[in-house]
Amino acid sequence: MREVIVTGKTVEEATEKACLELGLPREEVSIEILEMPTRKLFKSTPAKVKATADEAEAPAVEEKPAPQPVKAEAKKEAPKAPEKKPEAPKAEPAPVKEEAPAEEAAQDTPITEAHQAKLDAAVAYLKTVFAAMGAGEVAVTTQKQGEACIIRVEGDDVGMLIGHRGETMESLSYLASLVANRLPGEYIKLGLDVAGYRGKREKDLEALARRMGAKVARTGRSWAMDPMNPYERRIIHSTISGMEGVRSESKGEGADRRVVIYPTDPQAATAFERERRGERRGRGGRGGRGGKG
């Protein structure tokens, strides 16, 4: 089960933010209103909601009914191959060639008409915003990458669309997702990639996660990373999940939400402290004797 606590000016805005952070449509998210928005003379309090999503429900989105008949046929044909030893080498590659296109088709599903209509609305909105920001001539293309639809932007003067550590790009991506998913139809995951920044940022974050994860595993001390958006936090969590001796959690709310890396070996901190105490005693002993002399 995954939970996030999100704030917004209204309950609806907080709910939309929570669904985007979980990467799930509104129907698959349970919303609990923690605080209603209030407005006083000199101070206003935002709405606060808790969104809950069951982990068990996420895999249900996978659509892989087609590959099952192919695998079933492969199993039936497999016993026939050993009957004729000379033909066995020819029979082995056949199932591999049949299964590979099925897996690729599951990963690179063509964009449906309903999804294309939402993408067109998002692209039209972004082009209007780009022009207002003074980005000049830009080339915009769309691509299906796994379960997400990526809008790629290229141009001579698109640096302003990225912003500090990609913050402007992620904000534009969030707004474009709101525009797209207001249209009727199935919810789509939408991402924005300006001048290939997304791929570069992913590599940098993966390297950072591996470096900090190794440090936590060695010292036994937890490490809180800088605040990150949901997309960046997912990269950190994914990288840490593949490492031994560490785990990660998201802490904080809103713009201050960050990833904290914890050690899973309780003995690591003790060993590290012993090592450091030994080093300090060694340096202090030499300094003390030198001072007395």
mmCIF file of C-alpha atoms in Angstrom:
data_model
loop_
_atom_site.group_PDB
_atom_site.id
_atom_site.type_symbol
_atom_site.label_atom_id
_atom_site.label_comp_id
_atom_site.label_asym_id
_atom_site.label_seq_id
_atom_site.Cartn_x
_atom_site.Cartn_y
_atom_site.Cartn_z
ATOM 1 C CA MET A 1 0.000 0.000 0.000
ATOM 2 C CA ARG A 2 1.299 3.476 -0.907
ATOM 3 C CA GLU A 3 0.214 6.685 0.791
ATOM 4 C CA VAL A 4 0.927 10.336 0.086
ATOM 5 C CA ILE A 5 -0.224 13.471 1.879
ATOM 6 C CA VAL A 6 -0.667 16.475 -0.412
ATOM 7 C CA THR A 7 -1.879 20.047 0.063
ATOM 8 C CA GLY A 8 -3.598 22.389 -2.352
ATOM 9 C CA LYS A 9 -5.691 25.529 -2.481
ATOM 10 C CA THR A 10 -8.789 23.359 -2.845
ATOM 11 C CA VAL A 11 -9.615 19.722 -2.137
ATOM 12 C CA GLU A 12 -9.894 19.082 -5.876
ATOM 13 C CA GLU A 13 -6.454 20.549 -6.556
ATOM 14 C CA ALA A 14 -4.894 18.493 -3.732
ATOM 15 C CA THR A 15 -6.607 15.360 -5.078
ATOM 16 C CA GLU A 16 -5.263 15.925 -8.597
ATOM 17 C CA LYS A 17 -1.735 16.433 -7.220
ATOM 18 C CA ALA A 18 -1.984 13.222 -5.189
ATOM 19 C CA CYS A 19 -3.139 11.180 -8.209
ATOM 20 C CA LEU A 20 -0.280 12.550 -10.320
ATOM 21 C CA GLU A 21 2.248 11.793 -7.590
ATOM 22 C CA LEU A 22 1.002 8.199 -7.303
ATOM 23 C CA GLY A 23 0.804 7.887 -11.093
ATOM 24 C CA LEU A 24 -2.725 6.459 -10.934
ATOM 25 C CA PRO A 25 -6.168 7.542 -12.167
ATOM 26 C CA ARG A 26 -8.628 9.005 -9.682
ATOM 27 C CA GLU A 27 -10.750 5.811 -9.675
ATOM 28 C CA GLU A 28 -7.869 3.737 -8.272
ATOM 29 C CA VAL A 29 -6.994 6.135 -5.441
ATOM 30 C CA SER A 30 -8.732 6.402 -2.069
ATOM 31 C CA ILE A 31 -8.884 10.030 -0.874
ATOM 32 C CA GLU A 32 -9.218 11.015 2.786
ATOM 33 C CA ILE A 33 -9.700 14.728 3.524
ATOM 34 C CA LEU A 34 -7.469 15.654 6.474
ATOM 35 C CA GLU A 35 -8.084 19.404 6.479
ATOM 36 C CA MET A 36 -10.564 21.602 4.630
ATOM 37 C CA PRO A 37 -9.267 24.896 3.221
ATOM 38 C CA THR A 38 -9.986 27.917 5.414
ATOM 39 C CA ARG A 39 -9.568 31.587 4.730
ATOM 40 C CA LYS A 40 -9.196 34.177 7.460
ATOM 41 C CA LEU A 41 -8.475 37.882 7.404
ATOM 42 C CA PHE A 42 -4.682 37.654 7.207
ATOM 43 C CA LYS A 43 -4.072 33.950 6.768
ATOM 44 C CA SER A 44 -5.412 31.093 4.676
ATOM 45 C CA THR A 45 -4.937 27.388 5.299
ATOM 46 C CA PRO A 46 -4.719 25.006 2.302
ATOM 47 C CA ALA A 47 -6.666 21.798 1.939
ATOM 48 C CA LYS A 48 -4.845 18.615 2.955
ATOM 49 C CA VAL A 49 -5.726 15.131 1.700
ATOM 50 C CA LYS A 50 -4.271 11.651 2.171
ATOM 51 C CA ALA A 51 -4.278 9.474 -0.955
ATOM 52 C CA THR A 52 -3.959 5.714 -0.618
ATOM 53 C CA ALA A 53 -3.260 3.200 -3.401
ATOM 54 C CA ASP A 54 -3.036 -0.545 -2.966
ATOM 55 C CA GLU A 55 0.155 -2.011 -4.458
ATOM 56 C CA ALA A 56 -1.783 -5.114 -5.423
ATOM 57 C CA GLU A 57 -4.001 -3.129 -7.776
ATOM 58 C CA ALA A 58 -1.207 -1.580 -9.837
ATOM 59 C CA PRO A 59 -0.154 -4.706 -11.746
ATOM 60 C CA ALA A 60 -3.760 -5.250 -12.813
ATOM 61 C CA VAL A 61 -3.228 -2.575 -15.485
ATOM 62 C CA GLU A 62 -0.923 -4.860 -17.439
ATOM 63 C CA GLU A 63 -2.515 -6.143 -20.583
ATOM 64 C CA LYS A 64 -0.795 -9.330 -21.706
ATOM 65 C CA PRO A 65 -3.549 -11.709 -22.813
ATOM 66 C CA ALA A 66 -2.029 -12.136 -26.266
ATOM 67 C CA PRO A 67 1.314 -13.738 -25.329
ATOM 68 C CA GLN A 68 -0.366 -16.570 -23.359
ATOM 69 C CA PRO A 69 -1.560 -18.569 -26.379
ATOM 70 C CA VAL A 70 1.906 -18.222 -27.949
ATOM 71 C CA LYS A 71 3.586 -19.642 -24.849
ATOM 72 C CA ALA A 72 1.032 -22.427 -24.635
ATOM 73 C CA GLU A 73 1.789 -23.497 -28.208
ATOM 74 C CA ALA A 74 5.515 -23.345 -27.506
ATOM 75 C CA LYS A 75 5.074 -25.746 -24.575
ATOM 76 C CA LYS A 76 3.123 -28.184 -26.719
ATOM 77 C CA GLU A 77 5.737 -28.152 -29.454
ATOM 78 C CA ALA A 78 8.699 -28.429 -27.059
ATOM 79 C CA PRO A 79 8.359 -32.213 -26.409
ATOM 80 C CA LYS A 80 8.371 -32.880 -30.183
ATOM 81 C CA ALA A 81 11.819 -31.350 -30.677
ATOM 82 C CA PRO A 82 13.812 -34.044 -28.797
ATOM 83 C CA GLU A 83 12.129 -36.847 -30.847
ATOM 84 C CA LYS A 84 14.234 -35.913 -33.869
ATOM 85 C CA LYS A 85 17.766 -35.190 -32.715
ATOM 86 C CA PRO A 86 19.007 -33.779 -36.072
ATOM 87 C CA GLU A 87 16.145 -31.227 -36.135
ATOM 88 C CA ALA A 88 16.494 -30.177 -32.444
ATOM 89 C CA PRO A 89 18.771 -27.151 -33.142
ATOM 90 C CA LYS A 90 16.218 -25.786 -35.638
ATOM 91 C CA ALA A 91 13.296 -26.177 -33.234
ATOM 92 C CA GLU A 92 14.950 -24.240 -30.348
ATOM 93 C CA PRO A 93 15.101 -20.744 -31.874
ATOM 94 C CA ALA A 94 11.473 -20.885 -33.044
ATOM 95 C CA PRO A 95 9.863 -20.118 -29.647
ATOM 96 C CA VAL A 96 12.337 -17.293 -29.027
ATOM 97 C CA LYS A 97 11.431 -15.537 -32.260
ATOM 98 C CA GLU A 98 7.728 -15.920 -31.548
ATOM 99 C CA GLU A 99 7.929 -14.601 -27.957
ATOM 100 C CA ALA A 100 10.201 -11.598 -28.616
ATOM 101 C CA PRO A 101 7.695 -9.640 -30.736
ATOM 102 C CA ALA A 102 4.989 -10.326 -28.144
ATOM 103 C CA GLU A 103 7.113 -8.789 -25.359
ATOM 104 C CA GLU A 104 8.096 -5.827 -27.507
ATOM 105 C CA ALA A 105 4.477 -5.223 -28.416
ATOM 106 C CA ALA A 106 3.583 -5.147 -24.716
ATOM 107 C CA GLN A 107 6.281 -2.553 -24.031
ATOM 108 C CA ASP A 108 5.725 -0.355 -27.081
ATOM 109 C CA THR A 109 1.952 -0.263 -27.342
ATOM 110 C CA PRO A 110 0.809 1.970 -30.217
ATOM 111 C CA ILE A 111 -0.804 5.278 -29.235
ATOM 112 C CA THR A 112 -4.582 4.904 -29.434
ATOM 113 C CA GLU A 113 -6.865 7.539 -30.942
ATOM 114 C CA ALA A 114 -8.136 8.507 -27.484
ATOM 115 C CA HIS A 115 -4.571 8.931 -26.194
ATOM 116 C CA GLN A 116 -3.578 10.844 -29.332
ATOM 117 C CA ALA A 117 -6.420 13.296 -28.799
ATOM 118 C CA LYS A 118 -5.191 13.963 -25.264
ATOM 119 C CA LEU A 119 -1.608 14.333 -26.476
ATOM 120 C CA ASP A 120 -2.680 16.800 -29.163
ATOM 121 C CA ALA A 121 -4.449 18.909 -26.538
ATOM 122 C CA ALA A 122 -1.366 18.854 -24.299
ATOM 123 C CA VAL A 123 0.974 19.764 -27.189
ATOM 124 C CA ALA A 124 -1.274 22.653 -28.296
ATOM 125 C CA TYR A 125 -1.321 23.996 -24.738
ATOM 126 C CA LEU A 126 2.466 23.689 -24.347
ATOM 127 C CA LYS A 127 3.155 25.455 -27.648
ATOM 128 C CA THR A 128 1.059 28.396 -26.439
ATOM 129 C CA VAL A 129 3.013 28.531 -23.183
ATOM 130 C CA PHE A 130 6.367 28.165 -25.001
ATOM 131 C CA ALA A 131 5.528 31.118 -27.234
ATOM 132 C CA ALA A 132 4.522 33.236 -24.231
ATOM 133 C CA MET A 133 7.836 32.376 -22.549
ATOM 134 C CA GLY A 134 9.790 33.440 -25.631
ATOM 135 C CA ALA A 135 11.225 30.030 -26.449
ATOM 136 C CA GLY A 136 11.247 30.723 -30.199
ATOM 137 C CA GLU A 137 10.937 27.977 -32.787
ATOM 138 C CA VAL A 138 10.598 24.519 -31.257
ATOM 139 C CA ALA A 139 10.099 21.024 -32.672
ATOM 140 C CA VAL A 140 7.633 18.898 -30.692
ATOM 141 C CA THR A 141 7.229 15.128 -31.108
ATOM 142 C CA THR A 142 5.356 12.499 -29.093
ATOM 143 C CA GLN A 143 6.404 8.948 -28.266
ATOM 144 C CA LYS A 144 4.999 6.041 -26.249
ATOM 145 C CA GLN A 145 7.616 4.844 -23.762
ATOM 146 C CA GLY A 146 6.393 1.906 -21.700
ATOM 147 C CA GLU A 147 3.163 2.990 -20.004
ATOM 148 C CA ALA A 148 3.900 6.720 -20.366
ATOM 149 C CA CYS A 149 3.492 9.147 -23.255
ATOM 150 C CA ILE A 150 6.549 11.413 -23.632
ATOM 151 C CA ILE A 151 6.430 14.829 -25.297
ATOM 152 C CA ARG A 152 9.911 15.672 -26.623
ATOM 153 C CA VAL A 153 10.909 19.287 -27.315
ATOM 154 C CA GLU A 154 13.958 20.448 -29.277
ATOM 155 C CA GLY A 155 15.045 23.961 -30.195
ATOM 156 C CA ASP A 156 17.873 26.496 -30.190
ATOM 157 C CA ASP A 157 16.673 28.408 -27.136
ATOM 158 C CA VAL A 158 14.838 25.950 -24.892
ATOM 159 C CA GLY A 159 17.021 26.222 -21.779
ATOM 160 C CA MET A 160 14.383 28.403 -20.110
ATOM 161 C CA LEU A 161 11.917 25.525 -20.442
ATOM 162 C CA ILE A 162 14.145 23.317 -18.266
ATOM 163 C CA GLY A 163 14.867 25.650 -15.356
ATOM 164 C CA HIS A 164 16.938 24.936 -12.243
ATOM 165 C CA ARG A 165 17.375 21.148 -11.903
ATOM 166 C CA GLY A 166 14.465 20.644 -14.310
ATOM 167 C CA GLU A 167 11.900 22.328 -12.040
ATOM 168 C CA THR A 168 10.334 24.401 -14.844
ATOM 169 C CA MET A 169 10.163 21.335 -17.114
ATOM 170 C CA GLU A 170 8.404 19.273 -14.427
ATOM 171 C CA SER A 171 5.933 22.086 -13.736
ATOM 172 C CA LEU A 172 5.098 22.320 -17.443
ATOM 173 C CA SER A 173 4.738 18.531 -17.543
ATOM 174 C CA TYR A 174 2.296 18.652 -14.619
ATOM 175 C CA LEU A 175 0.174 21.377 -16.260
ATOM 176 C CA ALA A 176 0.148 19.533 -19.589
ATOM 177 C CA SER A 177 -0.996 16.358 -17.805
ATOM 178 C CA LEU A 178 -3.897 18.258 -16.233
ATOM 179 C CA VAL A 179 -4.937 19.600 -19.650
ATOM 180 C CA ALA A 180 -4.721 16.162 -21.280
ATOM 181 C CA ASN A 181 -6.591 14.240 -18.598
ATOM 182 C CA ARG A 182 -9.473 16.684 -18.426
ATOM 183 C CA LEU A 183 -10.617 15.197 -21.721
ATOM 184 C CA PRO A 184 -12.865 12.123 -21.455
ATOM 185 C CA GLY A 185 -11.271 8.706 -21.666
ATOM 186 C CA GLU A 186 -8.650 6.597 -19.936
ATOM 187 C CA TYR A 187 -6.090 8.372 -17.734
ATOM 188 C CA ILE A 188 -2.647 8.684 -19.361
ATOM 189 C CA LYS A 189 0.761 9.159 -17.785
ATOM 190 C CA LEU A 190 2.433 12.083 -19.486
ATOM 191 C CA GLY A 191 6.037 13.293 -19.309
ATOM 192 C CA LEU A 192 7.971 16.171 -20.875
ATOM 193 C CA ASP A 193 11.580 15.923 -22.104
ATOM 194 C CA VAL A 194 13.297 19.134 -23.214
ATOM 195 C CA ALA A 195 16.552 18.804 -25.203
ATOM 196 C CA GLY A 196 17.184 15.301 -23.802
ATOM 197 C CA TYR A 197 17.439 16.642 -20.234
ATOM 198 C CA ARG A 198 15.301 13.832 -18.803
ATOM 199 C CA GLY A 199 17.766 11.103 -19.852
ATOM 200 C CA LYS A 200 20.773 13.068 -18.560
ATOM 201 C CA ARG A 201 19.042 13.781 -15.263
ATOM 202 C CA GLU A 202 18.150 10.104 -14.840
ATOM 203 C CA LYS A 203 21.816 9.076 -15.175
ATOM 204 C CA ASP A 204 22.923 11.762 -12.701
ATOM 205 C CA LEU A 205 20.289 10.722 -10.155
ATOM 206 C CA GLU A 206 21.120 7.029 -10.517
ATOM 207 C CA ALA A 207 24.819 7.785 -9.919
ATOM 208 C CA LEU A 208 23.923 9.957 -6.897
ATOM 209 C CA ALA A 209 21.677 7.226 -5.446
ATOM 210 C CA ARG A 210 24.389 4.581 -5.829
ATOM 211 C CA ARG A 211 26.981 6.832 -4.209
ATOM 212 C CA MET A 212 24.788 7.791 -1.232
ATOM 213 C CA GLY A 213 23.475 4.230 -0.890
ATOM 214 C CA ALA A 214 27.031 2.893 -0.643
ATOM 215 C CA LYS A 215 27.847 5.517 1.989
ATOM 216 C CA VAL A 216 24.797 4.612 4.088
ATOM 217 C CA ALA A 217 25.581 0.891 3.851
ATOM 218 C CA ARG A 218 29.196 1.538 4.926
ATOM 219 C CA THR A 219 28.530 3.973 7.792
ATOM 220 C CA GLY A 220 25.166 2.628 8.974
ATOM 221 C CA ARG A 221 23.814 6.194 9.118
ATOM 222 C CA SER A 222 20.685 7.299 7.282
ATOM 223 C CA TRP A 223 20.951 10.038 4.657
ATOM 224 C CA ALA A 224 18.258 12.572 3.710
ATOM 225 C CA MET A 225 18.543 13.802 0.136
ATOM 226 C CA ASP A 226 17.523 17.218 -1.193
ATOM 227 C CA PRO A 227 13.790 17.773 -1.927
ATOM 228 C CA MET A 228 12.803 16.255 -5.273
ATOM 229 C CA ASN A 229 9.716 15.990 -7.430
ATOM 230 C CA PRO A 230 7.847 12.646 -7.748
ATOM 231 C CA TYR A 231 9.620 11.715 -11.003
ATOM 232 C CA GLU A 232 13.093 12.186 -9.470
ATOM 233 C CA ARG A 233 12.144 10.373 -6.251
ATOM 234 C CA ARG A 234 10.986 7.344 -8.262
ATOM 235 C CA ILE A 235 14.446 7.130 -9.904
ATOM 236 C CA ILE A 236 16.158 7.210 -6.482
ATOM 237 C CA HIS A 237 13.805 4.555 -5.052
ATOM 238 C CA SER A 238 14.298 2.328 -8.096
ATOM 239 C CA THR A 239 18.096 2.521 -7.863
ATOM 240 C CA ILE A 240 18.190 1.940 -4.091
ATOM 241 C CA SER A 241 15.862 -1.064 -4.400
ATOM 242 C CA GLY A 242 18.543 -2.814 -6.452
ATOM 243 C CA MET A 243 21.243 -2.312 -3.796
ATOM 244 C CA GLU A 244 21.988 -4.524 -0.787
ATOM 245 C CA GLY A 245 22.086 -3.220 2.758
ATOM 246 C CA VAL A 246 19.919 -0.142 2.178
ATOM 247 C CA ARG A 247 16.283 0.865 1.739
ATOM 248 C CA SER A 248 14.553 4.168 0.976
ATOM 249 C CA GLU A 249 11.424 6.082 1.980
ATOM 250 C CA SER A 250 9.873 9.415 1.017
ATOM 251 C CA LYS A 251 9.494 11.893 3.872
ATOM 252 C CA GLY A 252 7.987 15.368 4.130
ATOM 253 C CA GLU A 253 5.144 17.095 2.354
ATOM 254 C CA GLY A 254 4.715 19.233 -0.735
ATOM 255 C CA ALA A 255 7.834 20.946 -2.035
ATOM 256 C CA ASP A 256 9.865 19.657 0.949
ATOM 257 C CA ARG A 257 9.221 15.963 0.183
ATOM 258 C CA ARG A 258 12.512 14.077 -0.139
ATOM 259 C CA VAL A 259 14.013 10.578 -0.172
ATOM 260 C CA VAL A 260 15.678 9.256 2.982
ATOM 261 C CA ILE A 261 18.041 6.266 2.643
ATOM 262 C CA TYR A 262 18.269 3.898 5.630
ATOM 263 C CA PRO A 263 20.694 1.034 6.388
ATOM 264 C CA THR A 264 19.208 -2.446 6.778
ATOM 265 C CA ASP A 265 22.223 -3.844 8.686
ATOM 266 C CA PRO A 266 22.104 -2.707 12.352
ATOM 267 C CA GLN A 267 25.757 -3.736 12.855
ATOM 268 C CA ALA A 268 27.096 -1.337 10.210
ATOM 269 C CA ALA A 269 26.783 1.773 12.409
ATOM 270 C CA THR A 270 28.483 0.069 15.364
ATOM 271 C CA ALA A 271 31.446 -1.090 13.276
ATOM 272 C CA PHE A 272 31.811 2.352 11.690
ATOM 273 C CA GLU A 273 31.774 4.098 15.101
ATOM 274 C CA ARG A 274 34.420 1.734 16.460
ATOM 275 C CA GLU A 275 36.611 2.473 13.468
ATOM 276 C CA ARG A 276 36.239 6.233 13.885
ATOM 277 C CA ARG A 277 36.858 6.123 17.643
ATOM 278 C CA GLY A 278 40.036 4.149 16.991
ATOM 279 C CA GLU A 279 41.241 6.773 14.493
ATOM 280 C CA ARG A 280 40.497 9.635 16.902
ATOM 281 C CA ARG A 281 42.322 7.906 19.774
ATOM 282 C CA GLY A 282 45.351 7.315 17.554
ATOM 283 C CA ARG A 283 45.523 10.971 16.476
ATOM 284 C CA GLY A 284 44.859 12.249 20.001
ATOM 285 C CA GLY A 285 47.596 10.017 21.545
ATOM 286 C CA ARG A 286 50.261 11.266 19.184
ATOM 287 C CA GLY A 287 49.199 14.892 19.645
ATOM 288 C CA GLY A 288 49.144 14.541 23.457
ATOM 289 C CA ARG A 289 52.617 13.085 23.693
ATOM 290 C CA GLY A 290 53.980 15.741 21.370
ATOM 291 C CA GLY A 291 52.435 18.527 23.466
ATOM 292 C CA LYS A 292 53.906 17.260 26.720
ATOM 293 C CA GLY A 293 57.368 16.954 25.251
#
